[in-house]
Amino acid sequence: MIIAPSVLTADLADLGHACKEAVSAGLNWLHLDVMDGNFVPNLTFGPPVIAKLRKALGKGPTFDAHLMISNAEDCFQQYIDAGCDHISVHAEAVTHLHRCLTAIREAGATVGVTLNPSTPADIALEVLPEVDLVLIMSVNPGFGGQSFIPTVEKKIRILKHAIDAQVAAGGRPVQIQIDGGVKSHNIAMLREWGVSNCVVGSGLFNDSASVADNLAIIHSALE
Ligand code: DX5
Ligand code: ZN
């Protein structure tokens, strides 16, 4: 199970330190929540900040850009140039999704399609051969610290079945990543559903404990 810290709930005034704390705790898949204040009602950071984070952290960690923006198909290259290894775009925000996904892969990044809670699995099934990851939103995008939406279970099980069939037929393996409201009390259940990559924001970055201590609680829930 990959635990991917979402830095959205970290101290954004000291983002480099927060990322280094996560990497020091052994977390090497950093989930970067890019928000434009248009596709979602919040605004975070973009390529200039990501480029500085890449400089500060070096080549080691995987930078996973979750693009909650309205113009991903026009500007994904800027995120790759800034140092992102992986780009996930929202099916709801891209006009020509198949073309956008293949273009991101041709640009040298791994690629994911993201589904909001009300978006059916069928959209991802149509582009499953083109992606490395399907990102299932278990909250409505825009903010950390929200409650988990359990109705995504059905969508995840449908995807897991389709991915298993694709791999059995010699096709590309695909991670199921879940994002929003993931904590120690539900992460083992998510693994049973077929999730292999969990984004965790406020469950790791909060005032009650360090990232390492919060991670230890999550790991014990997976034992
Ligand atoms: C929400 C973001 C999530 C969020 C996760 O739009 O995409 O990555 O930061 O935070 P928690 O784990 O606190 O729900
Ligand atoms: Zn996210």
Short mmCIF file of C-alpha atoms and ligand atoms in Angstrom, two decimals:
data_model
loop_
_atom_site.label_atom_id
_atom_site.label_comp_id
_atom_site.label_asym_id
_atom_site.label_seq_id
_atom_site.Cartn_x
_atom_site.Cartn_y
_atom_site.Cartn_z
CA MET A 1 0.00 0.00 0.00
CA ILE A 2 1.47 3.38 -1.00
CA ILE A 3 0.69 6.11 1.52
CA ALA A 4 0.79 9.41 -0.38
CA PRO A 5 0.91 12.47 1.87
CA SER A 6 -1.21 15.36 0.61
CA VAL A 7 0.66 18.51 1.53
CA LEU A 8 -2.55 20.56 1.30
CA THR A 9 -3.11 20.24 5.04
CA ALA A 10 0.55 20.81 5.91
CA ASP A 11 1.88 24.21 6.97
CA LEU A 12 1.76 25.90 3.55
CA ALA A 13 3.87 28.70 4.99
CA ASP A 14 6.68 26.15 5.37
CA LEU A 15 5.89 23.67 2.58
CA GLY A 16 9.47 22.57 1.96
CA HIS A 17 9.89 21.59 5.60
CA ALA A 18 6.58 19.70 5.56
CA CYS A 19 7.63 17.75 2.48
CA LYS A 20 11.04 16.96 4.02
CA GLU A 21 9.30 15.75 7.20
CA ALA A 22 7.17 13.39 5.10
CA VAL A 23 10.19 12.07 3.19
CA SER A 24 12.13 11.62 6.43
CA ALA A 25 9.23 9.50 7.70
CA GLY A 26 9.74 7.23 4.68
CA LEU A 27 6.97 8.64 2.47
CA ASN A 28 8.33 9.03 -1.07
CA TRP A 29 5.14 9.59 -3.07
CA LEU A 30 4.15 13.21 -2.52
CA HIS A 31 0.61 14.17 -3.57
CA LEU A 32 0.55 17.80 -4.71
CA ASP A 33 -2.94 19.30 -4.73
CA VAL A 34 -2.99 21.92 -7.47
CA MET A 35 -6.14 24.06 -7.33
CA ASP A 36 -7.04 27.01 -9.57
CA GLY A 37 -10.02 28.54 -7.71
CA ASN A 38 -12.14 27.81 -10.78
CA PHE A 39 -12.59 24.05 -11.16
CA VAL A 40 -12.61 23.88 -7.34
CA PRO A 41 -13.42 26.68 -4.83
CA ASN A 42 -9.85 26.92 -3.53
CA LEU A 43 -6.49 28.12 -4.83
CA THR A 44 -3.17 26.52 -3.86
CA PHE A 45 0.07 26.46 -5.86
CA GLY A 46 1.41 25.80 -9.34
CA PRO A 47 4.59 25.14 -11.32
CA PRO A 48 6.83 27.80 -9.71
CA VAL A 49 6.26 26.41 -6.21
CA ILE A 50 6.58 22.81 -7.43
CA ALA A 51 9.89 23.62 -9.14
CA LYS A 52 11.23 25.02 -5.84
CA LEU A 53 10.04 21.92 -3.98
CA ARG A 54 11.81 19.68 -6.53
CA LYS A 55 15.02 21.72 -6.01
CA ALA A 56 14.67 21.44 -2.24
CA LEU A 57 13.89 17.71 -2.18
CA GLY A 58 16.11 16.49 -5.02
CA LYS A 59 15.27 13.73 -7.49
CA GLY A 60 14.19 11.09 -4.96
CA PRO A 61 10.52 11.56 -4.12
CA THR A 62 7.73 10.96 -6.67
CA PHE A 63 5.84 14.20 -7.33
CA ASP A 64 2.22 13.32 -8.03
CA ALA A 65 0.32 16.37 -9.32
CA HIS A 66 -3.42 16.19 -8.73
CA LEU A 67 -4.58 18.85 -11.19
CA MET A 68 -7.84 20.34 -9.95
CA ILE A 69 -7.74 22.95 -12.67
CA SER A 70 -9.93 23.85 -15.66
CA ASN A 71 -7.18 23.96 -18.28
CA ALA A 72 -5.15 20.82 -17.57
CA GLU A 73 -5.03 19.77 -21.23
CA ASP A 74 -3.40 23.09 -22.14
CA CYS A 75 -0.84 23.36 -19.34
CA PHE A 76 0.15 19.89 -18.08
CA GLN A 77 3.60 20.30 -19.69
CA GLN A 78 4.42 23.09 -17.21
CA TYR A 79 3.96 20.64 -14.33
CA ILE A 80 6.21 18.07 -15.96
CA ASP A 81 8.81 20.77 -16.60
CA ALA A 82 8.53 21.81 -12.92
CA GLY A 83 9.51 18.30 -11.87
CA CYS A 84 6.30 16.25 -11.61
CA ASP A 85 6.65 12.53 -12.30
CA HIS A 86 2.91 11.80 -12.36
CA ILE A 87 -0.06 13.86 -13.55
CA SER A 88 -3.69 13.08 -12.68
CA VAL A 89 -6.36 15.06 -14.53
CA HIS A 90 -10.08 15.26 -13.71
CA ALA A 91 -12.40 13.57 -16.23
CA GLU A 92 -14.87 16.37 -15.43
CA ALA A 93 -12.42 19.14 -16.39
CA VAL A 94 -10.99 17.85 -19.68
CA THR A 95 -12.82 18.09 -23.02
CA HIS A 96 -10.77 15.49 -24.94
CA LEU A 97 -9.78 13.09 -22.17
CA HIS A 98 -8.31 10.25 -24.25
CA ARG A 99 -6.14 12.67 -26.22
CA CYS A 100 -5.01 14.46 -23.04
CA LEU A 101 -4.03 11.23 -21.26
CA THR A 102 -1.98 9.95 -24.19
CA ALA A 103 -0.31 13.36 -24.59
CA ILE A 104 0.76 13.37 -20.92
CA ARG A 105 2.32 9.92 -21.33
CA GLU A 106 4.07 11.02 -24.56
CA ALA A 107 5.44 14.01 -22.62
CA GLY A 108 7.19 11.58 -20.27
CA ALA A 109 5.04 11.42 -17.15
CA THR A 110 2.90 8.61 -15.81
CA VAL A 111 -0.77 9.49 -16.04
CA GLY A 112 -3.98 9.18 -14.06
CA VAL A 113 -7.65 9.92 -14.58
CA THR A 114 -9.54 11.35 -11.61
CA LEU A 115 -13.23 10.76 -10.87
CA ASN A 116 -15.26 12.99 -8.54
CA PRO A 117 -17.65 11.22 -6.15
CA SER A 118 -20.63 11.53 -8.54
CA THR A 119 -18.71 10.51 -11.69
CA PRO A 120 -19.36 6.89 -12.72
CA ALA A 121 -16.60 4.31 -13.16
CA ASP A 122 -17.54 3.92 -16.85
CA ILE A 123 -15.53 7.04 -17.75
CA ALA A 124 -12.35 5.44 -16.40
CA LEU A 125 -13.19 2.11 -18.04
CA GLU A 126 -13.23 3.86 -21.44
CA VAL A 127 -9.62 5.00 -20.98
CA LEU A 128 -8.26 2.23 -18.75
CA PRO A 129 -5.64 1.05 -21.31
CA GLU A 130 -4.19 4.60 -21.41
CA VAL A 131 -3.60 5.17 -17.68
CA ASP A 132 -1.22 4.08 -14.92
CA LEU A 133 -3.59 5.13 -12.14
CA VAL A 134 -7.24 5.89 -11.47
CA LEU A 135 -7.74 8.50 -8.73
CA ILE A 136 -11.07 8.07 -6.94
CA MET A 137 -12.18 11.16 -5.00
CA SER A 138 -13.82 10.12 -1.74
CA VAL A 139 -14.52 13.76 -0.88
CA ASN A 140 -15.63 16.66 -3.04
CA PRO A 141 -12.37 18.25 -4.19
CA GLY A 142 -11.11 21.55 -2.81
CA PHE A 143 -10.31 21.03 0.84
CA GLY A 144 -8.60 18.73 3.30
CA GLY A 145 -10.15 17.44 6.51
CA GLN A 146 -13.50 16.41 5.00
CA SER A 147 -15.54 13.26 5.74
CA PHE A 148 -15.10 10.11 3.67
CA ILE A 149 -17.90 9.38 1.15
CA PRO A 150 -18.52 5.59 1.43
CA THR A 151 -20.60 5.27 -1.76
CA VAL A 152 -17.35 5.15 -3.76
CA GLU A 153 -16.97 1.48 -2.74
CA LYS A 154 -19.03 0.21 -5.70
CA LYS A 155 -16.96 2.24 -8.21
CA ILE A 156 -13.70 0.94 -6.72
CA ARG A 157 -14.79 -2.69 -6.89
CA ILE A 158 -15.91 -2.28 -10.52
CA LEU A 159 -12.53 -0.76 -11.39
CA LYS A 160 -10.56 -3.43 -9.52
CA HIS A 161 -12.38 -6.14 -11.47
CA ALA A 162 -11.72 -4.39 -14.81
CA ILE A 163 -8.04 -3.78 -13.99
CA ASP A 164 -7.54 -7.44 -13.00
CA ALA A 165 -9.07 -8.47 -16.34
CA GLN A 166 -6.85 -6.00 -18.24
CA VAL A 167 -3.71 -7.35 -16.56
CA ALA A 168 -4.77 -10.97 -17.07
CA ALA A 169 -5.08 -10.18 -20.79
CA GLY A 170 -1.53 -8.83 -20.82
CA GLY A 171 -2.49 -5.17 -20.47
CA ARG A 172 -1.01 -2.40 -18.34
CA PRO A 173 -1.32 -2.63 -14.55
CA VAL A 174 -3.24 0.29 -13.06
CA GLN A 175 -3.12 1.60 -9.48
CA ILE A 176 -6.36 2.56 -7.74
CA GLN A 177 -5.61 5.68 -5.70
CA ILE A 178 -8.18 7.07 -3.26
CA ASP A 179 -8.18 10.64 -2.03
CA GLY A 180 -10.10 12.27 0.76
CA GLY A 181 -11.05 11.32 4.31
CA VAL A 182 -8.58 8.42 4.51
CA LYS A 183 -7.58 7.70 8.12
CA SER A 184 -6.34 4.81 10.24
CA HIS A 185 -9.93 3.68 10.94
CA ASN A 186 -10.81 3.04 7.30
CA ILE A 187 -7.54 2.33 5.45
CA ALA A 188 -7.61 -1.46 5.95
CA MET A 189 -11.14 -1.51 4.52
CA LEU A 190 -9.90 0.43 1.47
CA ARG A 191 -7.15 -2.15 0.90
CA GLU A 192 -9.77 -4.89 0.95
CA TRP A 193 -11.78 -2.96 -1.69
CA GLY A 194 -8.71 -3.06 -3.99
CA VAL A 195 -7.08 0.30 -3.32
CA SER A 196 -3.25 0.24 -3.56
CA ASN A 197 -2.45 3.94 -3.12
CA CYS A 198 -3.98 6.08 -0.38
CA VAL A 199 -3.69 9.85 -0.27
CA VAL A 200 -3.66 11.03 3.33
CA GLY A 201 -3.70 14.72 4.24
CA SER A 202 -5.05 15.64 7.68
CA GLY A 203 -4.46 12.10 8.87
CA LEU A 204 -0.72 12.80 8.58
CA PHE A 205 -0.40 16.59 8.85
CA ASN A 206 -2.21 17.79 11.99
CA ASP A 207 -1.51 19.49 15.31
CA SER A 208 -1.93 16.39 17.45
CA ALA A 209 1.17 14.44 16.37
CA SER A 210 4.16 14.41 14.02
CA VAL A 211 3.95 12.88 10.54
CA ALA A 212 6.04 9.94 11.74
CA ASP A 213 3.77 9.29 14.73
CA ASN A 214 0.61 9.62 12.62
CA LEU A 215 2.14 7.27 10.04
CA ALA A 216 2.89 4.69 12.73
CA ILE A 217 -0.81 4.67 13.66
CA ILE A 218 -1.75 4.17 10.00
CA HIS A 219 0.79 1.38 9.56
CA SER A 220 -0.50 -0.42 12.66
CA ALA A 221 -4.01 -0.28 11.17
CA LEU A 222 -2.64 -2.15 8.13
CA GLU A 223 -0.89 -4.93 10.11
C1 DX5 B 1 -8.92 17.47 -1.78
C2 DX5 B 1 -7.52 16.93 -2.07
C3 DX5 B 1 -7.11 15.84 -1.12
C4 DX5 B 1 -7.10 16.30 0.35
C5 DX5 B 1 -6.92 15.11 1.26
O1 DX5 B 1 -9.37 18.22 -2.88
O2 DX5 B 1 -7.46 16.42 -3.39
O3 DX5 B 1 -5.81 15.37 -1.51
O4 DX5 B 1 -6.07 17.22 0.54
O5 DX5 B 1 -6.96 15.58 2.59
P1 DX5 B 1 -7.66 14.66 3.73
O6 DX5 B 1 -6.85 13.38 3.77
O7 DX5 B 1 -7.53 15.48 4.98
O8 DX5 B 1 -9.09 14.43 3.30
ZN ZN B 2 -5.68 15.34 -3.97
#
